[in-house]
Coordinates of C-alpha atoms in Angstrom, one line a residue:
X1041 CA 0.0 0.0 0.0
X1042 CA 2.8 2.4 0.9
X1043 CA 4.6 1.5 -2.4
X1044 CA 1.5 2.6 -4.3
X1045 CA 1.5 5.9 -2.6
X1046 CA 5.2 6.6 -3.2
X1047 CA 5.3 5.4 -6.9
X1048 CA 5.5 7.1 -9.3
X1049 CA 7.2 10.1 -7.7
X1050 CA 5.5 13.4 -8.4
X1051 CA 8.5 14.9 -10.0
X1052 CA 8.7 12.0 -12.5
X1053 CA 5.1 12.6 -13.4
X1054 CA 5.9 16.3 -13.9
X1055 CA 8.9 15.4 -16.0
X1056 CA 6.9 13.0 -18.2
X1057 CA 4.3 15.7 -18.8
X1058 CA 7.0 18.2 -19.8
X1059 CA 8.6 15.7 -22.3
X1060 CA 5.1 15.0 -23.7
X1061 CA 4.4 18.7 -24.0
X1062 CA 7.8 19.4 -25.7
X1063 CA 7.4 16.6 -28.1
X1064 CA 3.9 17.8 -29.1
X1065 CA 5.2 21.4 -29.5
X1066 CA 8.1 20.2 -31.7
X1067 CA 5.8 18.2 -33.9
X1068 CA 3.6 21.3 -34.3
X1069 CA 6.6 23.5 -34.9
X1070 CA 7.8 21.3 -37.7
X1071 CA 4.4 20.9 -39.3
X1072 CA 3.9 24.7 -39.4
X1073 CA 7.4 25.3 -40.6
X1074 CA 6.7 23.0 -43.5
X1075 CA 3.7 25.2 -44.3
X1076 CA 6.0 28.2 -44.2
X1077 CA 8.4 26.5 -46.5
X1078 CA 5.6 25.9 -49.0
X1079 CA 4.8 29.6 -48.9
X1080 CA 8.5 30.5 -49.4
X1081 CA 8.9 28.3 -52.4
X1082 CA 6.3 30.4 -54.2
X1083 CA 8.9 33.2 -54.3
X1084 CA 11.8 31.3 -55.7
X1085 CA 13.2 33.1 -58.7
X1086 CA 11.1 36.2 -58.0
X1087 CA 12.7 37.9 -55.1
X1088 CA 16.3 38.7 -56.2
X1089 CA 18.4 40.2 -54.7
X1090 CA 16.3 39.2 -51.6
X1091 CA 15.8 35.7 -50.3
X1092 CA 12.6 33.7 -50.7
X1093 CA 10.8 33.6 -47.3
X1094 CA 7.5 32.2 -46.1
X1095 CA 5.6 32.9 -42.8
X1096 CA 2.6 31.4 -41.0
X1097 CA 0.7 32.9 -38.1
X1098 CA -0.8 30.2 -35.7
X1099 CA -2.8 30.3 -32.6
X1100 CA -4.0 27.3 -30.6
X1101 CA -2.9 25.0 -33.4
X1102 CA -5.0 26.9 -36.0
X1103 CA -3.5 28.8 -38.9
X1104 CA -4.7 32.4 -38.8
X1105 CA -2.9 33.6 -42.0
X1106 CA 0.0 32.9 -44.3
X1107 CA 2.4 35.0 -46.4
X1108 CA 5.4 35.0 -48.7
X1109 CA 7.8 37.6 -50.0
X1110 CA 6.8 38.4 -53.6
X1111 CA 9.6 40.7 -54.9
X1112 CA 12.4 43.0 -53.9
X1113 CA 11.0 46.1 -52.3
X1114 CA 7.6 44.4 -51.5
X1115 CA 6.5 43.6 -47.9
X1116 CA 8.4 40.7 -46.3
X1117 CA 6.6 37.4 -45.6
X1118 CA 5.8 38.1 -42.0
X1119 CA 4.3 41.5 -42.8
X1120 CA 2.2 39.9 -45.6
X1121 CA 0.9 37.3 -43.0
X1122 CA 0.1 40.0 -40.5
X1123 CA -1.6 42.1 -43.1
X1124 CA -4.0 39.3 -44.0
X1125 CA -5.4 39.1 -40.5
X1126 CA -9.1 39.9 -40.3
X1127 CA -10.0 43.1 -38.5
X1128 CA -11.2 41.4 -35.3
X1129 CA -8.5 38.7 -35.3
X1130 CA -6.3 38.7 -32.2
X1131 CA -2.7 37.6 -32.1
X1132 CA -2.8 37.1 -28.3
X1133 CA -1.0 33.8 -27.6
X1134 CA -0.1 33.4 -31.3
X1135 CA 3.1 32.0 -32.7
X1136 CA 4.7 33.4 -35.9
X1137 CA 6.6 30.8 -38.0
X1138 CA 9.2 32.2 -40.5
X1139 CA 11.7 30.3 -42.7
X1140 CA 14.4 33.0 -42.2
X1141 CA 15.3 35.1 -39.2
X1142 CA 13.3 38.4 -39.3
X1143 CA 15.2 41.4 -40.5
X1144 CA 16.1 44.0 -37.8
X1145 CA 17.4 46.9 -39.9
X1146 CA 16.0 49.5 -42.2
X1147 CA 16.4 48.6 -45.9
X1148 CA 13.8 49.1 -48.6
X1149 CA 11.3 48.3 -45.9
X1150 CA 11.2 48.9 -42.1
X1151 CA 12.5 46.2 -39.7
X1152 CA 10.2 43.3 -39.4
X1153 CA 11.1 42.9 -35.7
X1154 CA 9.4 46.2 -35.0
X1155 CA 6.1 45.0 -36.7
X1156 CA 6.3 41.7 -34.8
X1157 CA 6.6 43.5 -31.5
X1158 CA 3.9 46.0 -32.3
X1159 CA 1.5 43.2 -33.2
X1160 CA 1.8 41.6 -29.8
X1161 CA 2.9 38.2 -31.0
X1162 CA 3.8 35.9 -28.1
X1163 CA 6.2 33.5 -29.7
X1164 CA 8.5 33.5 -32.9
X1165 CA 9.9 30.4 -34.5
X1166 CA 12.3 30.7 -37.4
X1167 CA 14.3 28.1 -39.5
X1168 CA 17.5 29.6 -40.8
X1169 CA 19.7 32.3 -39.4
X1170 CA 20.2 35.3 -41.7
X1171 CA 23.8 35.1 -43.1
X1172 CA 23.8 38.9 -43.6
X1173 CA 26.1 40.3 -40.9
X1174 CA 23.8 43.2 -40.5
X1175 CA 21.0 40.9 -39.3
X1176 CA 22.6 37.7 -38.1
X1177 CA 21.4 36.9 -34.6
X1178 CA 20.1 40.4 -33.8
X1179 CA 16.4 39.4 -34.0
X1180 CA 16.7 37.0 -31.1
X1181 CA 18.0 39.7 -28.7
X1182 CA 15.5 42.3 -29.9
X1183 CA 12.5 40.1 -29.7
X1184 CA 13.5 38.6 -26.3
X1185 CA 14.0 42.0 -24.8
X1186 CA 10.4 42.7 -25.9
X1187 CA 9.2 39.7 -23.9
X1188 CA 8.7 37.4 -26.9
X1189 CA 9.7 33.7 -26.7
X1190 CA 12.1 32.9 -29.6
X1191 CA 13.0 29.5 -31.0
X1192 CA 15.2 29.0 -34.1
X1193 CA 16.7 26.1 -36.1
X1194 CA 13.4 24.3 -36.7
X1195 CA 13.9 22.5 -40.1
X1196 CA 17.0 24.6 -40.3
X1197 CA 18.7 22.6 -43.0
X1198 CA 15.7 22.8 -45.3
X1199 CA 15.3 26.5 -44.7
X1200 CA 18.9 27.0 -45.4
X1201 CA 18.8 25.0 -48.6
X1202 CA 15.8 27.0 -49.8
X1203 CA 18.1 30.1 -50.3
X1204 CA 21.4 28.4 -51.1
X1205 CA 22.0 30.8 -54.0
X1206 CA 21.4 33.9 -51.9
X1207 CA 23.4 32.5 -49.0
X1208 CA 26.6 32.2 -51.0
X1209 CA 26.1 35.6 -52.6
X1210 CA 25.6 37.3 -49.2
X1211 CA 28.6 35.6 -47.6
X1212 CA 31.1 35.9 -50.5
X1213 CA 29.8 38.4 -53.0
X1214 CA 30.1 35.7 -55.7
X1215 CA 27.1 34.1 -57.4
X1216 CA 26.2 30.5 -56.9
X1217 CA 27.3 28.7 -60.1
X1218 CA 25.4 25.8 -61.6
X1219 CA 27.1 24.1 -64.6
X1220 CA 24.4 22.8 -67.0
X1221 CA 25.1 20.5 -70.0
X1222 CA 23.0 18.4 -72.4
X1223 CA 25.2 15.6 -73.7
X1224 CA 25.3 12.2 -75.4
X1225 CA 26.0 9.1 -73.3
X1226 CA 29.6 9.2 -74.5
X1227 CA 30.0 12.8 -73.3
X1228 CA 29.6 14.8 -76.5
X1229 CA 27.8 18.1 -76.9
X1230 CA 28.0 18.7 -80.7
X1231 CA 25.0 17.6 -82.6
X1232 CA 25.1 16.1 -86.1
X1233 CA 24.4 18.8 -88.7
X1234 CA 20.9 17.7 -89.4
X1235 CA 19.8 17.7 -85.8
X1236 CA 20.1 20.7 -83.4
X1237 CA 19.0 19.1 -80.1
X1238 CA 20.8 16.2 -78.4
X1239 CA 18.4 15.9 -75.4
X1240 CA 14.6 15.6 -75.5
X1241 CA 11.8 18.2 -75.4
X1242 CA 11.1 17.0 -71.9
X1243 CA 14.6 17.9 -70.8
X1244 CA 14.4 21.2 -72.4
X1245 CA 11.1 22.0 -70.6
X1246 CA 12.9 21.0 -67.3
X1247 CA 15.7 23.3 -68.1
X1248 CA 13.3 26.3 -68.4
X1249 CA 12.5 25.8 -64.7
X1250 CA 16.1 25.9 -63.9
X1251 CA 16.7 29.0 -66.0
X1252 CA 13.7 30.7 -64.2
X1253 CA 15.7 30.3 -60.9
X1254 CA 18.8 32.1 -62.1
X1255 CA 19.8 35.7 -62.5
X1256 CA 22.2 35.1 -65.3
X1257 CA 23.0 32.5 -68.1
X1258 CA 26.6 32.4 -69.2
X1259 CA 28.0 31.0 -72.4
X1260 CA 31.3 31.2 -74.4
X1261 CA 31.8 33.4 -77.4
X1262 CA 32.1 30.3 -79.7
X1263 CA 28.7 28.9 -78.5
X1264 CA 27.1 32.3 -79.2
X1265 CA 28.6 32.4 -82.8
X1266 CA 27.8 28.8 -83.7
X1267 CA 24.5 28.1 -82.0
X1268 CA 23.0 31.7 -82.0
X1269 CA 21.0 30.9 -78.9
X1270 CA 18.2 33.0 -77.3
X1271 CA 19.0 32.1 -73.7
X1272 CA 15.5 33.1 -72.5
X1273 CA 12.9 31.5 -70.2
X1274 CA 10.0 30.2 -72.2
X1275 CA 6.8 28.4 -71.0
X1276 CA 7.5 29.2 -67.3
X1277 CA 6.4 32.3 -65.4
X1278 CA 9.3 34.6 -64.7
X1279 CA 9.4 38.1 -63.2
X1280 CA 12.0 39.1 -65.7
X1281 CA 14.4 37.4 -68.0
X1282 CA 17.9 36.5 -66.7
X1283 CA 20.9 38.4 -67.9
X1284 CA 22.4 36.8 -71.0
X1285 CA 26.2 36.8 -70.5
X1286 CA 28.8 36.0 -73.2
X1287 CA 32.4 35.4 -72.1
X1288 CA 34.6 35.9 -75.1
X1289 CA 38.3 36.4 -75.8
X1290 CA 37.6 38.6 -78.8
X1291 CA 34.1 39.9 -78.2
X1292 CA 33.4 39.4 -81.9
X1293 CA 29.7 38.4 -82.3
X1294 CA 27.4 38.5 -85.3
X1295 CA 25.7 41.9 -84.9
X1296 CA 22.4 40.2 -86.1
X1297 CA 22.4 37.4 -83.5
X1298 CA 19.4 37.1 -81.3
X1299 CA 21.3 38.1 -78.1
X1300 CA 22.0 41.6 -79.6
X1301 CA 18.8 42.2 -81.6
X1302 CA 15.8 40.5 -79.9
X1303 CA 13.3 42.2 -77.4
X1304 CA 15.6 41.3 -74.5
X1305 CA 18.8 42.8 -76.0
X1306 CA 19.1 45.1 -73.1
X1307 CA 19.6 42.0 -70.9
X1308 CA 22.8 41.0 -72.8
X1309 CA 26.2 41.5 -71.4
X1310 CA 29.4 40.8 -73.4
X1311 CA 32.7 40.4 -71.5
X1312 CA 35.8 40.7 -73.6
X1313 CA 39.2 39.4 -72.6
X1314 CA 38.5 39.0 -68.9
X1315 CA 39.0 36.0 -66.6
X1316 CA 35.9 33.9 -65.9
X1317 CA 36.4 34.6 -62.1
X1318 CA 36.4 38.4 -62.7
X1319 CA 33.2 38.1 -64.8
X1320 CA 31.4 36.2 -62.1
X1321 CA 32.6 38.7 -59.5
X1322 CA 31.2 41.5 -61.6
X1323 CA 27.9 39.7 -61.9
X1324 CA 27.8 39.4 -58.1
X1325 CA 28.3 43.2 -57.8
X1326 CA 25.3 43.6 -60.1
X1327 CA 23.2 41.6 -57.6
X1328 CA 23.2 38.3 -59.6
X1329 CA 22.9 35.6 -57.0
X1330 CA 22.8 32.5 -59.3
X1331 CA 24.6 32.0 -62.6
X1332 CA 23.8 29.1 -64.9
X1333 CA 26.8 28.2 -67.1
X1334 CA 25.5 26.5 -70.2
X1335 CA 28.6 26.1 -72.2
X1336 CA 30.3 25.3 -74.5
X1337 CA 32.9 22.7 -73.6
X1338 CA 35.8 25.2 -73.2
X1339 CA 33.8 27.5 -71.0
X1340 CA 32.6 24.6 -68.8
X1341 CA 36.1 23.2 -68.7
X1342 CA 37.5 26.6 -67.5
X1343 CA 34.8 26.8 -64.8
X1344 CA 35.7 23.4 -63.5
X1345 CA 39.4 23.9 -63.8
X1346 CA 39.1 27.1 -61.7
X1347 CA 36.8 25.5 -59.2
X1348 CA 34.1 28.0 -59.7
X1349 CA 31.2 25.5 -60.0
X1350 CA 29.0 24.8 -57.0
X1351 CA 26.6 22.3 -58.6
X1352 CA 26.1 20.5 -61.9
X1353 CA 23.0 19.6 -63.7
X1354 CA 23.6 17.3 -66.7
X1355 CA 21.0 15.9 -69.0
X1356 CA 22.3 12.7 -70.6
X1357 CA 20.6 11.5 -73.8
X1358 CA 20.6 7.7 -74.7
X1359 CA 22.6 8.3 -77.9
X1360 CA 26.2 7.7 -78.9
X1361 CA 27.9 9.9 -81.5
X1362 CA 31.7 9.7 -81.0
X1363 CA 34.0 12.4 -82.2
X1364 CA 32.6 15.9 -81.8
X1365 CA 33.2 18.2 -78.9
X1366 CA 33.6 16.9 -75.3
X1367 CA 31.1 18.2 -72.8
X1368 CA 33.9 19.4 -70.5
X1369 CA 37.2 20.6 -71.9
X1370 CA 39.9 22.6 -70.2
X1371 CA 43.1 21.3 -68.6
X1372 CA 41.3 18.7 -66.5
X1373 CA 42.7 16.7 -63.6
X1374 CA 46.2 15.1 -63.6
X1375 CA 44.9 11.9 -62.1
X1376 CA 41.8 10.4 -60.6
X1377 CA 42.7 11.4 -57.0
X1378 CA 42.8 15.1 -57.9
X1379 CA 39.5 15.0 -59.8
X1380 CA 36.5 17.0 -58.5
X1381 CA 34.4 14.9 -56.2
X1382 CA 30.6 15.0 -56.2
X1383 CA 28.3 14.9 -53.2
X1384 CA 24.6 14.3 -52.9
X1385 CA 24.3 12.9 -56.4
X1386 CA 20.7 12.4 -57.7
X1387 CA 19.4 10.7 -60.8
X1388 CA 16.0 11.4 -62.4
X1389 CA 14.4 10.2 -65.6
X1390 CA 13.2 13.1 -67.7
X1391 CA 11.5 11.8 -70.8
X1392 CA 14.1 9.4 -72.4
X1393 CA 17.0 11.3 -70.8
X1394 CA 18.7 11.0 -67.4
X1395 CA 19.1 14.2 -65.3
X1396 CA 22.1 14.1 -63.0
X1397 CA 22.4 16.7 -60.3
X1398 CA 25.2 16.9 -57.7
X1399 CA 27.1 19.4 -55.6
X1400 CA 30.9 19.9 -55.9
X1401 CA 32.7 18.8 -52.8
X1402 CA 35.0 21.5 -51.4
X1403 CA 38.4 20.5 -49.8

């Protein structure tokens, strides 16, 4: 009888209840952050030079409103969510979920921390810390001093990945570089004379979605002269066309080529006699966060030789041609051990082709 009275101890019951509460809260936090990530993805490719951000306002497990950042200069995600509240809605006891740390300085818009405090929100949960030194970590102190409970790092890796282009640009001033190539199974990029395309229409549609995420598309002068490409986004909604960038030793292009004469000719930049690194740095100064290098083989080779590539996206067609131009030229590696290593490789069927994506491992 005495044992029944003493067991379980009261403090153990209290501890169990705390664990149960924390577990339930974490599940709710992760669920709501996934909703915020879904909102943020709506802004990918539209917000440059700002990050894509999503926000969700929740009270008692119920979503009151959602928001995402639409474009540079427009209200931030948390301000959009607050603005959607109905007139009589109260934020007493509410939690604000944001994929990125709220800004705490004046830019094109006032600090979001001020709006959060003024709204009377009780708790703020954000995923990724802002890499911008002007903001990094400041929101936590500001909000806590105002009596707001703050938690960060919920689905942090996913929130960080969402803005990988912007993160690199903010930290280094250099754009994130994706090397894209459409090639035969034996690694050739020159089509037979009677056929322009190596990869399928499905692969080309997929490429348009990738182009819509970038601020600039870069090719070599030889590719511009031989292929006369348009380098535009087609069939996919885009806020504005990416910059079309030609890296050329001579700068000599056909004055009638599409890049210099079409309706987007003011979006074309020609760099003559400069290093590829200096070209990318200049694009970074222009606010370009993500550059897609589409070739040709010499340009891709130079980018890999100089270790300027962060990720590759290769479309491989089920065809062998032999001869022709190799997909990646340049000096190359002296042996297998010094070759570039790939991490997180992924393979996907796109029509009849195979899409290979991977990040470049850094030493």
